[in-house]
Tab-separated table of C-alpha atoms and ligand atoms in Angstrom:
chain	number	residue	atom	x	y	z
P	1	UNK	CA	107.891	135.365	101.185
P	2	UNK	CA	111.104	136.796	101.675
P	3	UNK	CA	113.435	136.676	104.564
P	4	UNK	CA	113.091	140.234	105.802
P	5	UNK	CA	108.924	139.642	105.487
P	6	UNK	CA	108.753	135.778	107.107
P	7	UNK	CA	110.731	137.609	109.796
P	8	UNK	CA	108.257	141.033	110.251
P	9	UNK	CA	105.299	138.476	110.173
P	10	UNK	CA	106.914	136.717	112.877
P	11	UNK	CA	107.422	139.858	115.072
P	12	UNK	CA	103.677	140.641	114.194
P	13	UNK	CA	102.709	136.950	115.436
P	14	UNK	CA	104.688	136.612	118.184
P	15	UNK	CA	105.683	140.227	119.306
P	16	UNK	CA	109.601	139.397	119.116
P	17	UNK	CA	112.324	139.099	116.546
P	18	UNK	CA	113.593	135.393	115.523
P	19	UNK	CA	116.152	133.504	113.874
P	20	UNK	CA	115.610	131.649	110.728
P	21	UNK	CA	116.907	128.677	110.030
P	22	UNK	CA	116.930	126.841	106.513
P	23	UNK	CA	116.674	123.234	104.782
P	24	UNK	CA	116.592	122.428	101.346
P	25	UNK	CA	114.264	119.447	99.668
P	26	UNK	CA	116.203	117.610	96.940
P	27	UNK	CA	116.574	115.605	93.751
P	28	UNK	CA	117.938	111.892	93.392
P	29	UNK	CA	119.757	111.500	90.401
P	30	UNK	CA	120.698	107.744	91.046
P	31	UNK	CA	120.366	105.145	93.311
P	32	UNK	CA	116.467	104.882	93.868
P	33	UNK	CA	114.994	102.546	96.755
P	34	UNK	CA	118.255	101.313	97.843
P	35	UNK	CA	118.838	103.697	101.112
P	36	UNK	CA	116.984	101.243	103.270
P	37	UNK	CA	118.852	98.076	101.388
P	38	UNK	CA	122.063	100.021	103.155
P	39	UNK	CA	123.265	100.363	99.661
P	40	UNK	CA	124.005	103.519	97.694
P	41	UNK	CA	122.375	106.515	96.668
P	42	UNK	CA	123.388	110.102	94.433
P	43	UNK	CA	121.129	112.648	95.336
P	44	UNK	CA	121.640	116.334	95.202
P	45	UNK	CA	119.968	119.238	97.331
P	46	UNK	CA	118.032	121.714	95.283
P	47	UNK	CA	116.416	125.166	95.728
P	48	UNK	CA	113.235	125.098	97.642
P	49	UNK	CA	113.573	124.999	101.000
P	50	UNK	CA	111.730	125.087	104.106
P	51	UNK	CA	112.170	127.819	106.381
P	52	UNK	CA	111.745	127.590	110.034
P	53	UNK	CA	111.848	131.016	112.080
P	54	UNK	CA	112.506	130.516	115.926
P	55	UNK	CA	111.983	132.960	119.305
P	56	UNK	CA	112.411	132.006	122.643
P	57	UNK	CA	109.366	132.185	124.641
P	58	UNK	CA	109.610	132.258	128.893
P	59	UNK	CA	107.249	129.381	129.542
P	60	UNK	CA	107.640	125.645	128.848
P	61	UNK	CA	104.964	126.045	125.348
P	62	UNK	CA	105.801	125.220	121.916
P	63	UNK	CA	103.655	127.374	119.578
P	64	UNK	CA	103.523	126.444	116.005
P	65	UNK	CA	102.287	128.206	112.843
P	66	UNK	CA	102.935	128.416	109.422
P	67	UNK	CA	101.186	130.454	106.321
P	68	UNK	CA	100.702	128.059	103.916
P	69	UNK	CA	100.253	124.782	106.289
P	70	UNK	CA	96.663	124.505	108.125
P	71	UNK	CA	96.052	124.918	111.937
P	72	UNK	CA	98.268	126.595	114.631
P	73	UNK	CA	99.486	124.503	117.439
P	74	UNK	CA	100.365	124.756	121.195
P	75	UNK	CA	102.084	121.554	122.715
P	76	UNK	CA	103.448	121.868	126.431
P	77	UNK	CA	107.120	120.850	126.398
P	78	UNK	CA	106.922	118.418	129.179
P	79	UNK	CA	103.872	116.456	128.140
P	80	UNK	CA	104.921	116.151	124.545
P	81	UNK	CA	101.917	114.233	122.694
P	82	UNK	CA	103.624	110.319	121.853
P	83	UNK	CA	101.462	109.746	118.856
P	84	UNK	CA	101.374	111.644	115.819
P	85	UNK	CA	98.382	113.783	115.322
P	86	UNK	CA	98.381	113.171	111.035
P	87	UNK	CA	99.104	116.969	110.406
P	88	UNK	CA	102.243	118.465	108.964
P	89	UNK	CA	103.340	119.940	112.391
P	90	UNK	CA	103.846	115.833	113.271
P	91	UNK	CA	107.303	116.861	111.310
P	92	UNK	CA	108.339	119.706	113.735
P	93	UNK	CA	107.020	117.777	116.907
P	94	UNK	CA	108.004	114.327	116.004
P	95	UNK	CA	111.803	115.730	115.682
P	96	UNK	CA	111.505	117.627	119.670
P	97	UNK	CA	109.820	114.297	120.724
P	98	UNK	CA	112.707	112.511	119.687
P	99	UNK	CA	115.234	115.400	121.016
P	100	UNK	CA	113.759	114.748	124.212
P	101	UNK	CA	114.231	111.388	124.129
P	102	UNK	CA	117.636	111.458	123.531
P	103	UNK	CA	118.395	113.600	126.497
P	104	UNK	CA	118.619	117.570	125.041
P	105	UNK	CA	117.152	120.048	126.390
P	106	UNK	CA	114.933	122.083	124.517
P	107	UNK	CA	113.496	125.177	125.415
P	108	UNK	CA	109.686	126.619	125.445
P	109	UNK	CA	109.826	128.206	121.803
P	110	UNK	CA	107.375	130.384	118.678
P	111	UNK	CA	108.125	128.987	115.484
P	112	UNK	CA	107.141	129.996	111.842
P	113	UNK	CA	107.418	127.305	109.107
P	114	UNK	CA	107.634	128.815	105.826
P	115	UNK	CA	107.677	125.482	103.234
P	116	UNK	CA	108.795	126.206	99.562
P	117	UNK	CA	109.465	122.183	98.671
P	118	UNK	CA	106.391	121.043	96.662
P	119	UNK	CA	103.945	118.949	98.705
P	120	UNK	CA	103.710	115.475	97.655
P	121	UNK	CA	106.492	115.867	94.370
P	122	UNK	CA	108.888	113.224	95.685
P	123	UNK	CA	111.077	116.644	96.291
P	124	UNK	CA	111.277	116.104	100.171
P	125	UNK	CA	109.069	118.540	101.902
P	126	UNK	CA	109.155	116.418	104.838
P	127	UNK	CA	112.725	116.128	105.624
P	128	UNK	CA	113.625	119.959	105.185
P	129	UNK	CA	110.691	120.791	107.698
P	130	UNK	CA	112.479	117.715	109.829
P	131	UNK	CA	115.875	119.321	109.475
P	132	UNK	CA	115.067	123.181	109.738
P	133	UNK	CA	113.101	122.379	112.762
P	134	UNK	CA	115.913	120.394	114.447
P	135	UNK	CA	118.326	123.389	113.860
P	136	UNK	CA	116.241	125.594	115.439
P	137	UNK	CA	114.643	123.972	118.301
P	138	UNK	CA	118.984	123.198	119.147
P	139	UNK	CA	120.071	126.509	118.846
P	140	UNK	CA	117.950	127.825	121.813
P	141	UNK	CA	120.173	125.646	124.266
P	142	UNK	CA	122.989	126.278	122.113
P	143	UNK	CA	123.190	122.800	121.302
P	144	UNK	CA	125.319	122.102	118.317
P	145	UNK	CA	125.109	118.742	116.727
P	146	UNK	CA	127.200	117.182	113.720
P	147	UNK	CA	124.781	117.897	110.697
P	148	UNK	CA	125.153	113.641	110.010
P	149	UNK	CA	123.696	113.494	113.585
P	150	UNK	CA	120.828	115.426	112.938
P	151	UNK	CA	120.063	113.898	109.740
P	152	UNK	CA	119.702	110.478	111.768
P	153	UNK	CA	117.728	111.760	114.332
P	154	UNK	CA	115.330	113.621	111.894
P	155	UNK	CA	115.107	109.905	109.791
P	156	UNK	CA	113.972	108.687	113.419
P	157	UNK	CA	111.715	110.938	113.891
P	158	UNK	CA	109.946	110.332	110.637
P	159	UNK	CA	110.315	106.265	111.262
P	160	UNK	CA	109.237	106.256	114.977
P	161	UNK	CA	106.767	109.738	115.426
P	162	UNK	CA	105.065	110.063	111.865
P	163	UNK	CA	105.563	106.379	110.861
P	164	UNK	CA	106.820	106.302	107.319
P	165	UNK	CA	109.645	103.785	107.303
P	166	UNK	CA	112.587	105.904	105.089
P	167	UNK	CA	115.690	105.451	104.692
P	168	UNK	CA	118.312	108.263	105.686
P	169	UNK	CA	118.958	109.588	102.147
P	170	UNK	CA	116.285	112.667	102.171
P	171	UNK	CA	117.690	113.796	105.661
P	172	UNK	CA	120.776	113.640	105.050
P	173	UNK	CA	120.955	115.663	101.671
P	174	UNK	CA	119.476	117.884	103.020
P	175	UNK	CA	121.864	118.394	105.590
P	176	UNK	CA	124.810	117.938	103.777
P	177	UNK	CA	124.313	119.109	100.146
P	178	UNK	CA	126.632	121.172	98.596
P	179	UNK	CA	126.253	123.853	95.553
P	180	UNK	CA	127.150	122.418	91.699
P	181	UNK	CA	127.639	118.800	93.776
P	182	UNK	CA	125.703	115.666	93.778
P	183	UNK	CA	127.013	113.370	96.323
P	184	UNK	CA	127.043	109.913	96.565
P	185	UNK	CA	126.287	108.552	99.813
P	186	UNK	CA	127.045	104.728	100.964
P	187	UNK	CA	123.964	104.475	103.186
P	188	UNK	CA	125.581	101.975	105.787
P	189	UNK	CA	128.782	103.945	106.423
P	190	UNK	CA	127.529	107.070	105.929
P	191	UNK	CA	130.417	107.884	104.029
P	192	UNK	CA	129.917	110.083	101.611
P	193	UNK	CA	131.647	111.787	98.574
P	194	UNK	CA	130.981	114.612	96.706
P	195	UNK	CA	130.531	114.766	92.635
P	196	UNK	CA	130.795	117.955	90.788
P	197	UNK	CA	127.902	118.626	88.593
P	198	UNK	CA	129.775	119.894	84.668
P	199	UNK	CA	129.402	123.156	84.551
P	200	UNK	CA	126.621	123.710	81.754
P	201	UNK	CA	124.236	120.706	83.312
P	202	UNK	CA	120.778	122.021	84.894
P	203	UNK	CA	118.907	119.502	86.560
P	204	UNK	CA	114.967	120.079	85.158
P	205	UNK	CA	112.446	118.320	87.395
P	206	UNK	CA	109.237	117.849	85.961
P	207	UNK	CA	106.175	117.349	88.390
P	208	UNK	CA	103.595	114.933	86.455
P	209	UNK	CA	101.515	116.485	89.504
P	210	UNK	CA	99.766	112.899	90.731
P	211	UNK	CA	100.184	111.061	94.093
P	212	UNK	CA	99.186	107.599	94.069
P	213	UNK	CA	97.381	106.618	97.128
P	214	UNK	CA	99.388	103.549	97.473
P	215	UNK	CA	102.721	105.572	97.610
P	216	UNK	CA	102.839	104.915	101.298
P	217	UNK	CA	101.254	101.065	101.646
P	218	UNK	CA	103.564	100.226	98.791
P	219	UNK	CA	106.874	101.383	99.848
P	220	UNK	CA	106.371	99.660	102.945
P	221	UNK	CA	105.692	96.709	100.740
P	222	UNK	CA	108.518	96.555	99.425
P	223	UNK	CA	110.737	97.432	102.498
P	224	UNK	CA	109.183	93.637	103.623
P	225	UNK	CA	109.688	92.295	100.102
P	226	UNK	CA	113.666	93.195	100.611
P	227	UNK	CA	113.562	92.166	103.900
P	228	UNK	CA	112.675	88.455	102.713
P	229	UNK	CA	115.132	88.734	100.355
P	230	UNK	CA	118.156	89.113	102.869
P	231	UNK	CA	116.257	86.473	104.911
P	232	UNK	CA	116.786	83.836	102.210
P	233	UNK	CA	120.129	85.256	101.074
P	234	UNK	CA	121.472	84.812	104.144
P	235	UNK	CA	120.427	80.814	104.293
P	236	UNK	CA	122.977	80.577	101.491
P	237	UNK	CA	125.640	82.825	101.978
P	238	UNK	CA	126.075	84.254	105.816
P	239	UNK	CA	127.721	86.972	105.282
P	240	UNK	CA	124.294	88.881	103.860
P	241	UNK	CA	123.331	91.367	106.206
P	242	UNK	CA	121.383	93.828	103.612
P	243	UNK	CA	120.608	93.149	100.190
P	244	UNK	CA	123.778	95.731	100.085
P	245	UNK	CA	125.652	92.575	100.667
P	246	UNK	CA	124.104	90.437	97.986
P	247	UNK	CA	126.910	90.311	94.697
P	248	UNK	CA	125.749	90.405	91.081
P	249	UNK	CA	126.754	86.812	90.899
P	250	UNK	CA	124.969	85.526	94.240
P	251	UNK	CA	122.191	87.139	92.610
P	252	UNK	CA	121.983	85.346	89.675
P	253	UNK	CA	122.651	81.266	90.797
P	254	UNK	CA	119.837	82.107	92.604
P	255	UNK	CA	117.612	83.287	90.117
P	256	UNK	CA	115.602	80.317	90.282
P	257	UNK	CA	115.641	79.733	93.851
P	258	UNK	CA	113.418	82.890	94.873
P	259	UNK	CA	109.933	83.634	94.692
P	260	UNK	CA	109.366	85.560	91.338
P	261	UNK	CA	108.438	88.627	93.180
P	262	UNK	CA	111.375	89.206	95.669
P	263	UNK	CA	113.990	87.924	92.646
P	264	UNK	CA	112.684	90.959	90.623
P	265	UNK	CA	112.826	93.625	93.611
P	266	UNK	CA	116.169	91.923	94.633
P	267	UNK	CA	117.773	92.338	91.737
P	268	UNK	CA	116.562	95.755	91.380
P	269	UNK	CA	118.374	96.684	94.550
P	270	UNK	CA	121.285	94.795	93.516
P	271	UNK	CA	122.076	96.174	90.332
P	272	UNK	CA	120.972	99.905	91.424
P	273	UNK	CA	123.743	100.092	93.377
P	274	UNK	CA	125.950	98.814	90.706
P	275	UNK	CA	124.286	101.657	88.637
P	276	UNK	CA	124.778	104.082	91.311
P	277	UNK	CA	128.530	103.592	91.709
P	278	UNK	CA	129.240	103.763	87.751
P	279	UNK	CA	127.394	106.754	87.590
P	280	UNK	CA	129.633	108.678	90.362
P	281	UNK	CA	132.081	107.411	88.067
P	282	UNK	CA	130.527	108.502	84.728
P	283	UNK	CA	129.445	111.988	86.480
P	284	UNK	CA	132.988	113.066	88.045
P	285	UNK	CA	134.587	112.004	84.539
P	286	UNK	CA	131.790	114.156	82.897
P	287	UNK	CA	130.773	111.084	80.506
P	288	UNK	CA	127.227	112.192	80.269
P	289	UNK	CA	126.193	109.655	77.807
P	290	UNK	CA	127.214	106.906	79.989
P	291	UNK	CA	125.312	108.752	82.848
P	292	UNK	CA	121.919	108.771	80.817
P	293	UNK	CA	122.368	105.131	80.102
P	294	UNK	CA	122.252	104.424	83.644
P	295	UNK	CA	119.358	106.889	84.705
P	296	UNK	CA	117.530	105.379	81.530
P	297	UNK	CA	118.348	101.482	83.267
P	298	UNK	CA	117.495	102.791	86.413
P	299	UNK	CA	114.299	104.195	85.257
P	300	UNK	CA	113.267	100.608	83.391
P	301	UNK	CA	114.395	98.664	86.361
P	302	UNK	CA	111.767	100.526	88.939
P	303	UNK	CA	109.135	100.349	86.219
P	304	UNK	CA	109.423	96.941	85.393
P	305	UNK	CA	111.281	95.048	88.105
P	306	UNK	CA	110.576	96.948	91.367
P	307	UNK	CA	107.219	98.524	89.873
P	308	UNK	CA	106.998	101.821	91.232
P	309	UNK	CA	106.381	104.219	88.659
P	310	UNK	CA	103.000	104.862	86.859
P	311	UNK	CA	101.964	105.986	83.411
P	312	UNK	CA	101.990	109.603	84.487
P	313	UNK	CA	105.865	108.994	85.415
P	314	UNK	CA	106.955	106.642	82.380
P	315	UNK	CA	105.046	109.371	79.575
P	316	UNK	CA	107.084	112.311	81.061
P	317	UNK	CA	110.656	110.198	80.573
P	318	UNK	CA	109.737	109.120	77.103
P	319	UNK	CA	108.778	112.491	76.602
P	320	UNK	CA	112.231	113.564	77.585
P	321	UNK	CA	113.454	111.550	75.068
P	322	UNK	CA	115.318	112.877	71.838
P	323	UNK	CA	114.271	117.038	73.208
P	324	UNK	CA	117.394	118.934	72.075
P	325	UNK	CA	120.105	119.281	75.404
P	326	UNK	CA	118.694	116.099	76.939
P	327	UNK	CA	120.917	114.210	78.717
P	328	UNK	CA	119.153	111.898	80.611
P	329	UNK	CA	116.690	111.305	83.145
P	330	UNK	CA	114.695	108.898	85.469
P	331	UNK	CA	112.007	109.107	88.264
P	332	UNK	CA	112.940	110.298	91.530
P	333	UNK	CA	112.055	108.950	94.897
P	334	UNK	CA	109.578	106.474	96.368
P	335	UNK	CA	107.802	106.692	93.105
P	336	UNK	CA	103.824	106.425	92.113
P	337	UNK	CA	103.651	110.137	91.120
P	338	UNK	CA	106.270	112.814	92.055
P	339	UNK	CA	108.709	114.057	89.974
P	340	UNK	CA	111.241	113.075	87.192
P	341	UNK	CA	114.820	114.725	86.674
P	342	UNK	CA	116.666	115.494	83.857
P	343	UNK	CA	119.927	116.568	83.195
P	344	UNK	CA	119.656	118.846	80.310
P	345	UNK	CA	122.469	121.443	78.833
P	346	UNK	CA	121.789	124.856	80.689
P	347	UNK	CA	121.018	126.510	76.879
P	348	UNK	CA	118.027	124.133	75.887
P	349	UNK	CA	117.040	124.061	79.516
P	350	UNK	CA	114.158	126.512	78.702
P	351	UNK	CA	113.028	125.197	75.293
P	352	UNK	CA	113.288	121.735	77.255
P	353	UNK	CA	110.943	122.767	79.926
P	354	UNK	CA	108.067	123.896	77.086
P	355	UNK	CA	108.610	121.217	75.300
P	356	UNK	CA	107.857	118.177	77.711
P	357	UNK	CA	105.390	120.144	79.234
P	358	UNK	CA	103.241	120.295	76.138
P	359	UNK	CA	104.465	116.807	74.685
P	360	UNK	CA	103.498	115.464	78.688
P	361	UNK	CA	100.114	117.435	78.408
P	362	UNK	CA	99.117	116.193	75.361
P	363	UNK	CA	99.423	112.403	76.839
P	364	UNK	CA	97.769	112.603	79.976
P	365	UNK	CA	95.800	116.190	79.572
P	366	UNK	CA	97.442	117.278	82.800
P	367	UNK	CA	99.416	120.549	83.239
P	368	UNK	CA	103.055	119.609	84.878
P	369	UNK	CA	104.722	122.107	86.670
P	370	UNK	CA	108.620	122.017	85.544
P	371	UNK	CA	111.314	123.428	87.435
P	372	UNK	CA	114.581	124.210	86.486
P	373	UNK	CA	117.114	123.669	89.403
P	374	UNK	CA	120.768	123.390	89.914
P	375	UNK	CA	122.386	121.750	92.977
P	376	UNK	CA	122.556	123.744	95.957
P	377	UNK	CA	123.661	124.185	99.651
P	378	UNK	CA	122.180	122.094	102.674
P	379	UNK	CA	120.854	123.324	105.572
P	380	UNK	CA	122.388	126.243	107.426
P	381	UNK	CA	121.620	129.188	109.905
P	382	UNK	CA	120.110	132.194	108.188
P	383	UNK	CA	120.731	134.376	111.251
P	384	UNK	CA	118.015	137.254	112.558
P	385	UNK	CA	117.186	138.995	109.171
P	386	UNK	CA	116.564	142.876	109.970
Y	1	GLA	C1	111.622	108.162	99.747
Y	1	GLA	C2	112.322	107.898	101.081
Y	1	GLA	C3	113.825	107.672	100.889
Y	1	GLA	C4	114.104	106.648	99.790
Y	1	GLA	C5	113.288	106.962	98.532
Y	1	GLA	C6	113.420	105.894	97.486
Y	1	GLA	O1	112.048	109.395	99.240
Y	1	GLA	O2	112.136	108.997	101.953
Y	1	GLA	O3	114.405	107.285	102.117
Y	1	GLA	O4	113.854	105.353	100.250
Y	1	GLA	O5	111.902	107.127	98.829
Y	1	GLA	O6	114.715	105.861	96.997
């Protein structure tokens, strides 16, 4: 659906013209489970986005639909539901819930979700929905808000109203990603910094097209893994706060002091953000091969030290391996399923995409859907499309 038709099935919904607003899903190229460790992270924003098309309405209703999402809802705007109702529209209402309870106003409203991000790929589909909901719901007070404010507001909404405990890198991508930029973010300053992407270098996500049930009960797993980590850092060394704070070295004389468990997801953490800073590094100075020694780490680390990947995930990197233009690559996100990304060079990026496809199908019989992306804008105000 195109802007100028999301828009004329609006008007035939709703009987009035709206304003669209846009947020992109995105990639992580670096720095995987370390967000809520307040360490580092080096996503980028890609291509799909979610589109969320607004109009005023004169009573104190918020009416929700979307095409390709089930159900339409109708919430009153003064008796906001406090518990999430498991649906996707927990995304749209979780974010006004938590607009109220910051003090904006918000106004009665008809909005249209249109949702390109993949479902369940690891790409994000929850934060652009968060983000291009936030936009719009604001801009019929005429509230603006610093895009890093609305990317922590949309994180609470997901952590207090739908429940999933993430960290603020998928929000705030998607607010703040640039075109032909990855950027890496420090997740406790929220200072960020963008990195060009070398001309040349598509980034080829490849969807092994699973989701693990125990994506969710896992990653809060090891939220509490890390969190007994800083615990028993801190009983050595005071000034560990987050396992942000924890130093190669403090790692390591106390190698032998941890349980086996939170020494392995520890020193994932603690090395990813090593990883994560050299590869800023090895990206800006366009030292590729350095770069896909790092993604390659990274990858090994979450399979075998943090365990989050699966077989589905670990046969579509070695099957990235030695294809003509590879770069490198690596899961992305929570892990358990979702997608991988590669950095290929923008000539093979075609024979690239067959060719995993076909080497990944052969492994696991399963068709993956491979997308070939580049690094675009963040959210932004589409306007009232004619
Ligand atoms: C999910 C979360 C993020 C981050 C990643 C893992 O995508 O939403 O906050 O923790 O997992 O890096």
């Amino acid at each position: 659906m195109n802007l100028p038709e999301l828009a004329q099935h609006f008007e035939k919904l709703f009987g009035s013209r709206p304003r669209v607003y846009r947020a992109p899903g995105r990639v992580n190229l670096i720095g995987e489970h370390t967000d809520y460790n307040d360490g580092f992270v080096m996503p980028a924003a890609v291509a799909f986005s979610t589109y969320v098309a607004i109009a005023a309405r004169p009573d104190r209703k918020l009416v929700i639909h979307s095409e390709e999402f089930p159900g339409n809802f109708e919430f009153d705007l003064d008796n906001l539901p406090q518990r999430r109702s498991g649906t996707w529209c927990d995304y749209v209402l979780g974010v006004a819930t938590v607009l109220r309870q910051r003090g904006h106003k918000l106004a009665g409203a008809n909005l249209l979700v249109h949702g390109e991000v993949p479902i369940g790929a690891g790409l994000s589909s929850s934060a652009a929905i968060e983000v291009a909901s936030a936009l719009a719901l604001l801009s019929l007070t005429g509230t603006q808000l610093p895009l890093p404010d609305i990317a922590k507001l949309c994180r609470e909404a997901e952590n207090t109203f739908v429940g999933a405990r993430v960290g603020i890198m998928d929000q705030f991508v998607s607010c703040m990603g640039k075109a032909g930029h990855a950027f890496l973010l420090d997740c406790r300053s929220l200072e960020f910094k963008f990195v060009p992407i070398p001309p040349g270098i598509s980034l080829v996500v490849c969807n092994t097209m699973v989701k693990h049930d125990v994506a969710t009960s896992a990653y809060n797993t090891r939220r509490a893994e890390c969190e007994e980590g800083v615990r028993l850092f801190a009983q050595w060394d005071s000034s560990v706060h987050a396992l942000r704070d924890v130093s190669v070295d403090l790692l390591e004389q106390h190698s032998r002091d941890l349980p086996p468990t939170i020494w392995k997801r520890c020193s994932h953490v603690v090395r990813e953000n090593q990883r994560t800073q050299d590869a800023a590094r090895a990206l800006s100075s366009g030292d590729l091969k350095h770069l896909g020694e790092l993604m390659r780490d990274s990858h090994h680390s979450l399979r075998d030290l943090y365990e989050v990947s699966c077989r589905e995930l670990d046969v579509m990197v070695e099957a990235a391996e030695g294809l003509p233009g590879f770069c490198g690559g690596r899961m992305t996100g929570g892990g358990f399923g979702g997608c991988t990304v590669n950095l290929v060079r923008e000539g093979s990026a075609t024979d690239f995409a067959a060719q995993i496809s076909e080497r990944y199908q052969q492994s696991t019989g399963i068709i993956p859907h491979v997308y070939i992306c580049s690094a675009e804008d963040g959210a932004q105000a589409l306007g009232q499309p004619s």
